[in-house]
């Protein structure tokens, strides 16, 4: 991760507005930010288009009833969450690796305020990009469907909800990445924890206990609750899944906040 420009120390009074402005300057000055967001956009749209181009018309009453093209077109969220989550980690751990954290804390000695500003700025950017890329993926993926396959529309029941919540999910994973980065302060460790929570543990649990426990993990919620328009057996409902994700995000940020409070004490 390249070293960001460190803005001058704020003289006298500082507050959330000044801290957020400083975080925005640092975030947009990093080349890795643009590259990661570009990878998210291109990767998610490409996966959505390829998935939809290979989607075949359902045959038989049971397959027609369970057919959910919206879930297929949002398949790229599985890639997008990794890139956004890792970028969230690097927003924090990159400062420790490069030493710019000293400039940050000199400008904003209150570590908890710095975390709040960082989370607000990166979370807002991740939400904007997440919503943008899910809508573009939906439109591009739907256009790639063959003529004999039912085409989803944003006006269809639950389709708009699925697209909106999928975009919000990416922002929440990004915030989890920031919190994990604050807790570990080490890039490899933080990415390992993030990948374990989003990919490894759900896969292991799904293979050993089915969906009984795995359905409460972020990736399972995103793919089988948020991004569906046809309910899936054994999975959380979309809004129940969204609440669980909010609790995940809040718990990680609260843990990071408590840790910073002890460091400030």
Tab-separated table of C-alpha atoms in Angstrom:
chain	number	residue	atom	x	y	z
A	1	UNK	CA	0.000	0.000	0.000
A	2	UNK	CA	1.479	3.348	-0.998
A	3	UNK	CA	2.100	6.015	1.594
A	4	UNK	CA	-0.665	8.606	1.721
A	5	UNK	CA	-0.115	12.329	1.908
A	6	UNK	CA	-0.236	13.309	5.572
A	7	UNK	CA	-2.069	16.605	6.039
A	8	UNK	CA	-0.591	19.146	8.409
A	9	UNK	CA	-1.458	18.946	12.064
A	10	UNK	CA	-4.649	20.773	12.836
A	11	UNK	CA	-3.920	23.740	15.017
A	12	UNK	CA	-6.010	24.507	18.052
A	13	UNK	CA	-9.541	23.147	17.888
A	14	UNK	CA	-10.269	19.893	16.111
A	15	UNK	CA	-13.490	17.973	15.815
A	16	UNK	CA	-15.292	15.380	13.741
A	17	UNK	CA	-15.568	17.613	10.680
A	18	UNK	CA	-11.837	18.288	10.583
A	19	UNK	CA	-11.014	14.645	11.259
A	20	UNK	CA	-13.365	13.475	8.500
A	21	UNK	CA	-11.844	15.945	6.040
A	22	UNK	CA	-8.383	14.656	6.883
A	23	UNK	CA	-9.510	11.039	6.362
A	24	UNK	CA	-11.029	11.922	2.999
A	25	UNK	CA	-7.788	13.567	1.859
A	26	UNK	CA	-5.809	10.491	2.862
A	27	UNK	CA	-8.269	8.064	1.296
A	28	UNK	CA	-8.479	9.746	-2.100
A	29	UNK	CA	-4.703	10.266	-2.268
A	30	UNK	CA	-4.028	6.520	-2.147
A	31	UNK	CA	-3.638	4.815	-5.528
A	32	UNK	CA	-4.709	1.548	-3.930
A	33	UNK	CA	-8.157	3.024	-3.230
A	34	UNK	CA	-8.851	3.729	-6.890
A	35	UNK	CA	-7.430	0.378	-7.997
A	36	UNK	CA	-9.438	-1.599	-5.447
A	37	UNK	CA	-12.688	0.180	-6.239
A	38	UNK	CA	-12.096	-0.266	-9.970
A	39	UNK	CA	-11.495	-3.984	-9.398
A	40	UNK	CA	-14.743	-4.164	-7.425
A	41	UNK	CA	-16.740	-2.506	-10.205
A	42	UNK	CA	-15.203	-4.476	-13.085
A	43	UNK	CA	-15.182	-7.791	-11.221
A	44	UNK	CA	-18.772	-7.601	-9.993
A	45	UNK	CA	-20.189	-6.474	-13.315
A	46	UNK	CA	-18.217	-9.124	-15.190
A	47	UNK	CA	-19.381	-11.895	-12.854
A	48	UNK	CA	-22.974	-10.743	-13.143
A	49	UNK	CA	-22.855	-10.626	-16.940
A	50	UNK	CA	-21.117	-14.010	-17.273
A	51	UNK	CA	-23.498	-15.650	-14.807
A	52	UNK	CA	-26.567	-14.305	-16.549
A	53	UNK	CA	-25.246	-15.123	-20.015
A	54	UNK	CA	-24.960	-18.754	-18.898
A	55	UNK	CA	-28.338	-18.852	-17.152
A	56	UNK	CA	-30.766	-21.220	-18.843
A	57	UNK	CA	-34.539	-21.060	-18.827
A	58	UNK	CA	-35.986	-23.226	-16.026
A	59	UNK	CA	-37.747	-26.439	-17.018
A	60	UNK	CA	-40.541	-27.912	-14.943
A	61	UNK	CA	-42.971	-26.376	-12.465
A	62	UNK	CA	-40.716	-26.766	-9.435
A	63	UNK	CA	-37.725	-25.149	-11.132
A	64	UNK	CA	-39.853	-22.322	-12.474
A	65	UNK	CA	-41.181	-21.630	-8.972
A	66	UNK	CA	-37.682	-21.487	-7.450
A	67	UNK	CA	-36.019	-19.635	-10.348
A	68	UNK	CA	-34.425	-16.405	-9.106
A	69	UNK	CA	-32.463	-14.515	-11.792
A	70	UNK	CA	-31.926	-11.568	-9.441
A	71	UNK	CA	-29.861	-13.785	-7.163
A	72	UNK	CA	-27.781	-14.880	-10.161
A	73	UNK	CA	-27.052	-11.356	-11.365
A	74	UNK	CA	-25.844	-10.335	-7.905
A	75	UNK	CA	-23.336	-13.216	-7.757
A	76	UNK	CA	-20.484	-10.698	-8.040
A	77	UNK	CA	-21.093	-9.602	-4.445
A	78	UNK	CA	-18.991	-12.614	-3.385
A	79	UNK	CA	-15.974	-10.985	-5.064
A	80	UNK	CA	-16.863	-7.414	-4.177
A	81	UNK	CA	-17.014	-8.140	-0.444
A	82	UNK	CA	-13.440	-9.442	-0.461
A	83	UNK	CA	-12.030	-6.385	-2.227
A	84	UNK	CA	-13.998	-3.864	-0.170
A	85	UNK	CA	-13.235	-5.694	3.073
A	86	UNK	CA	-9.500	-5.861	2.361
A	87	UNK	CA	-9.490	-2.185	1.397
A	88	UNK	CA	-11.138	-1.395	4.741
A	89	UNK	CA	-8.371	-3.309	6.501
A	90	UNK	CA	-5.650	-1.485	4.561
A	91	UNK	CA	-7.153	1.915	5.344
A	92	UNK	CA	-6.126	1.240	8.950
A	93	UNK	CA	-3.175	-1.144	8.839
A	94	UNK	CA	-1.521	0.741	5.982
A	95	UNK	CA	-1.100	3.713	8.303
A	96	UNK	CA	0.627	1.571	10.902
A	97	UNK	CA	2.874	-0.024	8.268
A	98	UNK	CA	3.875	3.300	6.692
A	99	UNK	CA	4.110	5.256	9.942
A	100	UNK	CA	1.517	7.845	8.916
A	101	UNK	CA	-0.529	6.851	11.957
A	102	UNK	CA	1.758	9.188	13.942
A	103	UNK	CA	0.622	12.144	11.827
A	104	UNK	CA	-2.998	11.078	12.221
A	105	UNK	CA	-2.768	10.892	16.008
A	106	UNK	CA	-0.824	14.149	16.173
A	107	UNK	CA	-3.672	15.860	14.321
A	108	UNK	CA	-6.455	13.985	16.141
A	109	UNK	CA	-5.137	12.691	19.494
A	110	UNK	CA	-8.542	11.214	20.320
A	111	UNK	CA	-8.224	7.741	18.745
A	112	UNK	CA	-11.962	7.106	19.038
A	113	UNK	CA	-12.749	10.279	17.129
A	114	UNK	CA	-10.247	9.252	14.468
A	115	UNK	CA	-11.960	5.842	14.185
A	116	UNK	CA	-15.392	7.466	13.901
A	117	UNK	CA	-14.172	9.771	11.133
A	118	UNK	CA	-12.425	6.947	9.287
A	119	UNK	CA	-15.501	4.706	9.507
A	120	UNK	CA	-17.846	7.467	8.365
A	121	UNK	CA	-15.721	8.466	5.367
A	122	UNK	CA	-14.848	4.976	4.169
A	123	UNK	CA	-18.300	3.622	4.991
A	124	UNK	CA	-19.937	6.386	2.966
A	125	UNK	CA	-17.645	5.762	0.001
A	126	UNK	CA	-18.171	1.988	0.187
A	127	UNK	CA	-21.942	2.466	0.353
A	128	UNK	CA	-21.921	4.736	-2.703
A	129	UNK	CA	-19.752	2.345	-4.720
A	130	UNK	CA	-21.696	-0.684	-3.479
A	131	UNK	CA	-25.061	0.688	-4.525
A	132	UNK	CA	-23.702	1.946	-7.844
A	133	UNK	CA	-22.063	-1.334	-8.813
A	134	UNK	CA	-25.016	-3.506	-7.789
A	135	UNK	CA	-27.401	-1.407	-9.879
A	136	UNK	CA	-25.051	-1.453	-12.877
A	137	UNK	CA	-24.503	-5.205	-12.437
A	138	UNK	CA	-28.261	-5.742	-12.365
A	139	UNK	CA	-28.848	-3.752	-15.533
A	140	UNK	CA	-25.887	-5.235	-17.427
A	141	UNK	CA	-26.580	-8.768	-16.236
A	142	UNK	CA	-30.266	-8.569	-17.118
A	143	UNK	CA	-29.360	-7.406	-20.622
A	144	UNK	CA	-27.112	-10.479	-21.008
A	145	UNK	CA	-29.989	-12.911	-20.403
A	146	UNK	CA	-31.144	-14.884	-23.406
A	147	UNK	CA	-34.588	-14.085	-24.771
A	148	UNK	CA	-36.193	-17.286	-23.439
A	149	UNK	CA	-35.206	-16.580	-19.821
A	150	UNK	CA	-37.538	-14.459	-17.644
A	151	UNK	CA	-35.979	-11.015	-17.229
A	152	UNK	CA	-36.142	-9.443	-13.756
A	153	UNK	CA	-37.213	-5.835	-13.361
A	154	UNK	CA	-36.667	-3.368	-10.545
A	155	UNK	CA	-40.432	-3.069	-10.414
A	156	UNK	CA	-40.876	-6.766	-9.639
A	157	UNK	CA	-41.585	-7.764	-6.014
A	158	UNK	CA	-38.480	-7.686	-3.786
A	159	UNK	CA	-36.042	-7.008	-6.646
A	160	UNK	CA	-35.257	-3.414	-5.663
A	161	UNK	CA	-34.856	-4.515	-2.036
A	162	UNK	CA	-32.395	-7.245	-3.067
A	163	UNK	CA	-30.276	-4.790	-5.068
A	164	UNK	CA	-30.266	-2.108	-2.360
A	165	UNK	CA	-29.422	-4.474	0.492
A	166	UNK	CA	-26.657	-6.115	-1.536
A	167	UNK	CA	-25.028	-2.710	-2.013
A	168	UNK	CA	-25.401	-1.930	1.686
A	169	UNK	CA	-23.822	-5.287	2.522
A	170	UNK	CA	-20.593	-4.276	0.787
A	171	UNK	CA	-20.397	-1.150	2.942
A	172	UNK	CA	-20.892	-3.197	6.109
A	173	UNK	CA	-18.095	-5.596	5.163
A	174	UNK	CA	-15.862	-2.568	4.574
A	175	UNK	CA	-16.640	-1.283	8.068
A	176	UNK	CA	-15.905	-4.718	9.516
A	177	UNK	CA	-12.549	-4.566	7.744
A	178	UNK	CA	-11.778	-1.215	9.365
A	179	UNK	CA	-12.706	-2.516	12.816
A	180	UNK	CA	-10.648	-5.692	12.411
A	181	UNK	CA	-7.715	-3.588	11.209
A	182	UNK	CA	-7.942	-1.418	14.329
A	183	UNK	CA	-8.070	-4.474	16.593
A	184	UNK	CA	-5.106	-6.309	15.029
A	185	UNK	CA	-3.058	-3.394	13.588
A	186	UNK	CA	-1.475	-6.007	11.284
A	187	UNK	CA	-2.476	-6.441	7.639
A	188	UNK	CA	-2.016	-10.200	7.243
A	189	UNK	CA	-3.733	-11.002	10.551
A	190	UNK	CA	-6.671	-8.712	9.816
A	191	UNK	CA	-7.180	-10.118	6.313
A	192	UNK	CA	-6.975	-13.637	7.736
A	193	UNK	CA	-9.719	-12.862	10.255
A	194	UNK	CA	-11.862	-11.212	7.575
A	195	UNK	CA	-11.517	-14.127	5.144
A	196	UNK	CA	-12.165	-16.598	7.932
A	197	UNK	CA	-15.432	-14.913	8.906
A	198	UNK	CA	-16.694	-14.326	5.386
A	199	UNK	CA	-15.503	-17.437	3.540
A	200	UNK	CA	-13.814	-20.186	5.544
A	201	UNK	CA	-16.056	-20.607	8.598
A	202	UNK	CA	-19.360	-20.498	6.658
A	203	UNK	CA	-18.070	-23.141	4.230
A	204	UNK	CA	-16.841	-25.406	7.033
A	205	UNK	CA	-20.045	-25.040	9.017
A	206	UNK	CA	-22.244	-25.579	5.966
A	207	UNK	CA	-20.387	-28.811	5.287
A	208	UNK	CA	-20.692	-30.106	8.855
A	209	UNK	CA	-23.943	-28.710	10.259
A	210	UNK	CA	-25.825	-27.589	7.160
A	211	UNK	CA	-27.418	-24.157	7.374
A	212	UNK	CA	-28.296	-24.325	11.081
A	213	UNK	CA	-25.292	-22.183	12.059
A	214	UNK	CA	-23.828	-21.119	8.716
A	215	UNK	CA	-26.921	-19.061	7.872
A	216	UNK	CA	-25.874	-16.502	10.503
A	217	UNK	CA	-22.547	-15.714	8.798
A	218	UNK	CA	-22.207	-12.680	6.500
A	219	UNK	CA	-21.581	-14.412	3.163
A	220	UNK	CA	-24.464	-16.839	3.638
A	221	UNK	CA	-26.740	-13.956	4.585
A	222	UNK	CA	-25.683	-11.927	1.548
A	223	UNK	CA	-26.136	-14.715	-0.978
A	224	UNK	CA	-29.140	-16.530	0.477
A	225	UNK	CA	-31.104	-13.851	2.319
A	226	UNK	CA	-30.380	-10.317	1.070
A	227	UNK	CA	-29.962	-11.041	-2.655
A	228	UNK	CA	-32.953	-13.331	-3.123
A	229	UNK	CA	-36.470	-12.632	-4.303
A	230	UNK	CA	-37.602	-16.225	-3.778
A	231	UNK	CA	-37.250	-17.314	-0.115
A	232	UNK	CA	-34.771	-20.135	0.499
A	233	UNK	CA	-35.537	-22.941	2.950
A	234	UNK	CA	-33.493	-22.904	6.133
A	235	UNK	CA	-32.159	-19.387	5.622
A	236	UNK	CA	-32.911	-16.100	7.377
A	237	UNK	CA	-35.462	-13.747	5.892
A	238	UNK	CA	-33.954	-10.724	4.089
A	239	UNK	CA	-34.680	-8.221	6.842
A	240	UNK	CA	-33.709	-10.603	9.647
A	241	UNK	CA	-30.425	-11.166	7.823
A	242	UNK	CA	-29.923	-7.433	7.451
A	243	UNK	CA	-30.421	-6.927	11.184
A	244	UNK	CA	-27.861	-9.657	11.938
A	245	UNK	CA	-25.360	-7.943	9.629
A	246	UNK	CA	-25.960	-4.616	11.361
A	247	UNK	CA	-25.269	-6.312	14.697
A	248	UNK	CA	-22.046	-7.819	13.298
A	249	UNK	CA	-20.877	-4.421	12.103
A	250	UNK	CA	-21.825	-2.678	15.337
A	251	UNK	CA	-20.122	-5.367	17.435
A	252	UNK	CA	-16.832	-5.114	15.523
A	253	UNK	CA	-16.833	-1.314	15.660
A	254	UNK	CA	-17.725	-1.346	19.360
A	255	UNK	CA	-14.855	-3.748	20.075
A	256	UNK	CA	-12.454	-1.491	18.177
A	257	UNK	CA	-13.787	1.557	20.020
A	258	UNK	CA	-13.309	-0.079	23.432
A	259	UNK	CA	-9.784	-1.061	22.512
A	260	UNK	CA	-8.955	2.497	21.468
A	261	UNK	CA	-10.496	3.831	24.672
A	262	UNK	CA	-8.073	1.676	26.680
A	263	UNK	CA	-5.137	2.868	24.570
A	264	UNK	CA	-6.146	6.500	25.190
A	265	UNK	CA	-6.513	5.928	28.938
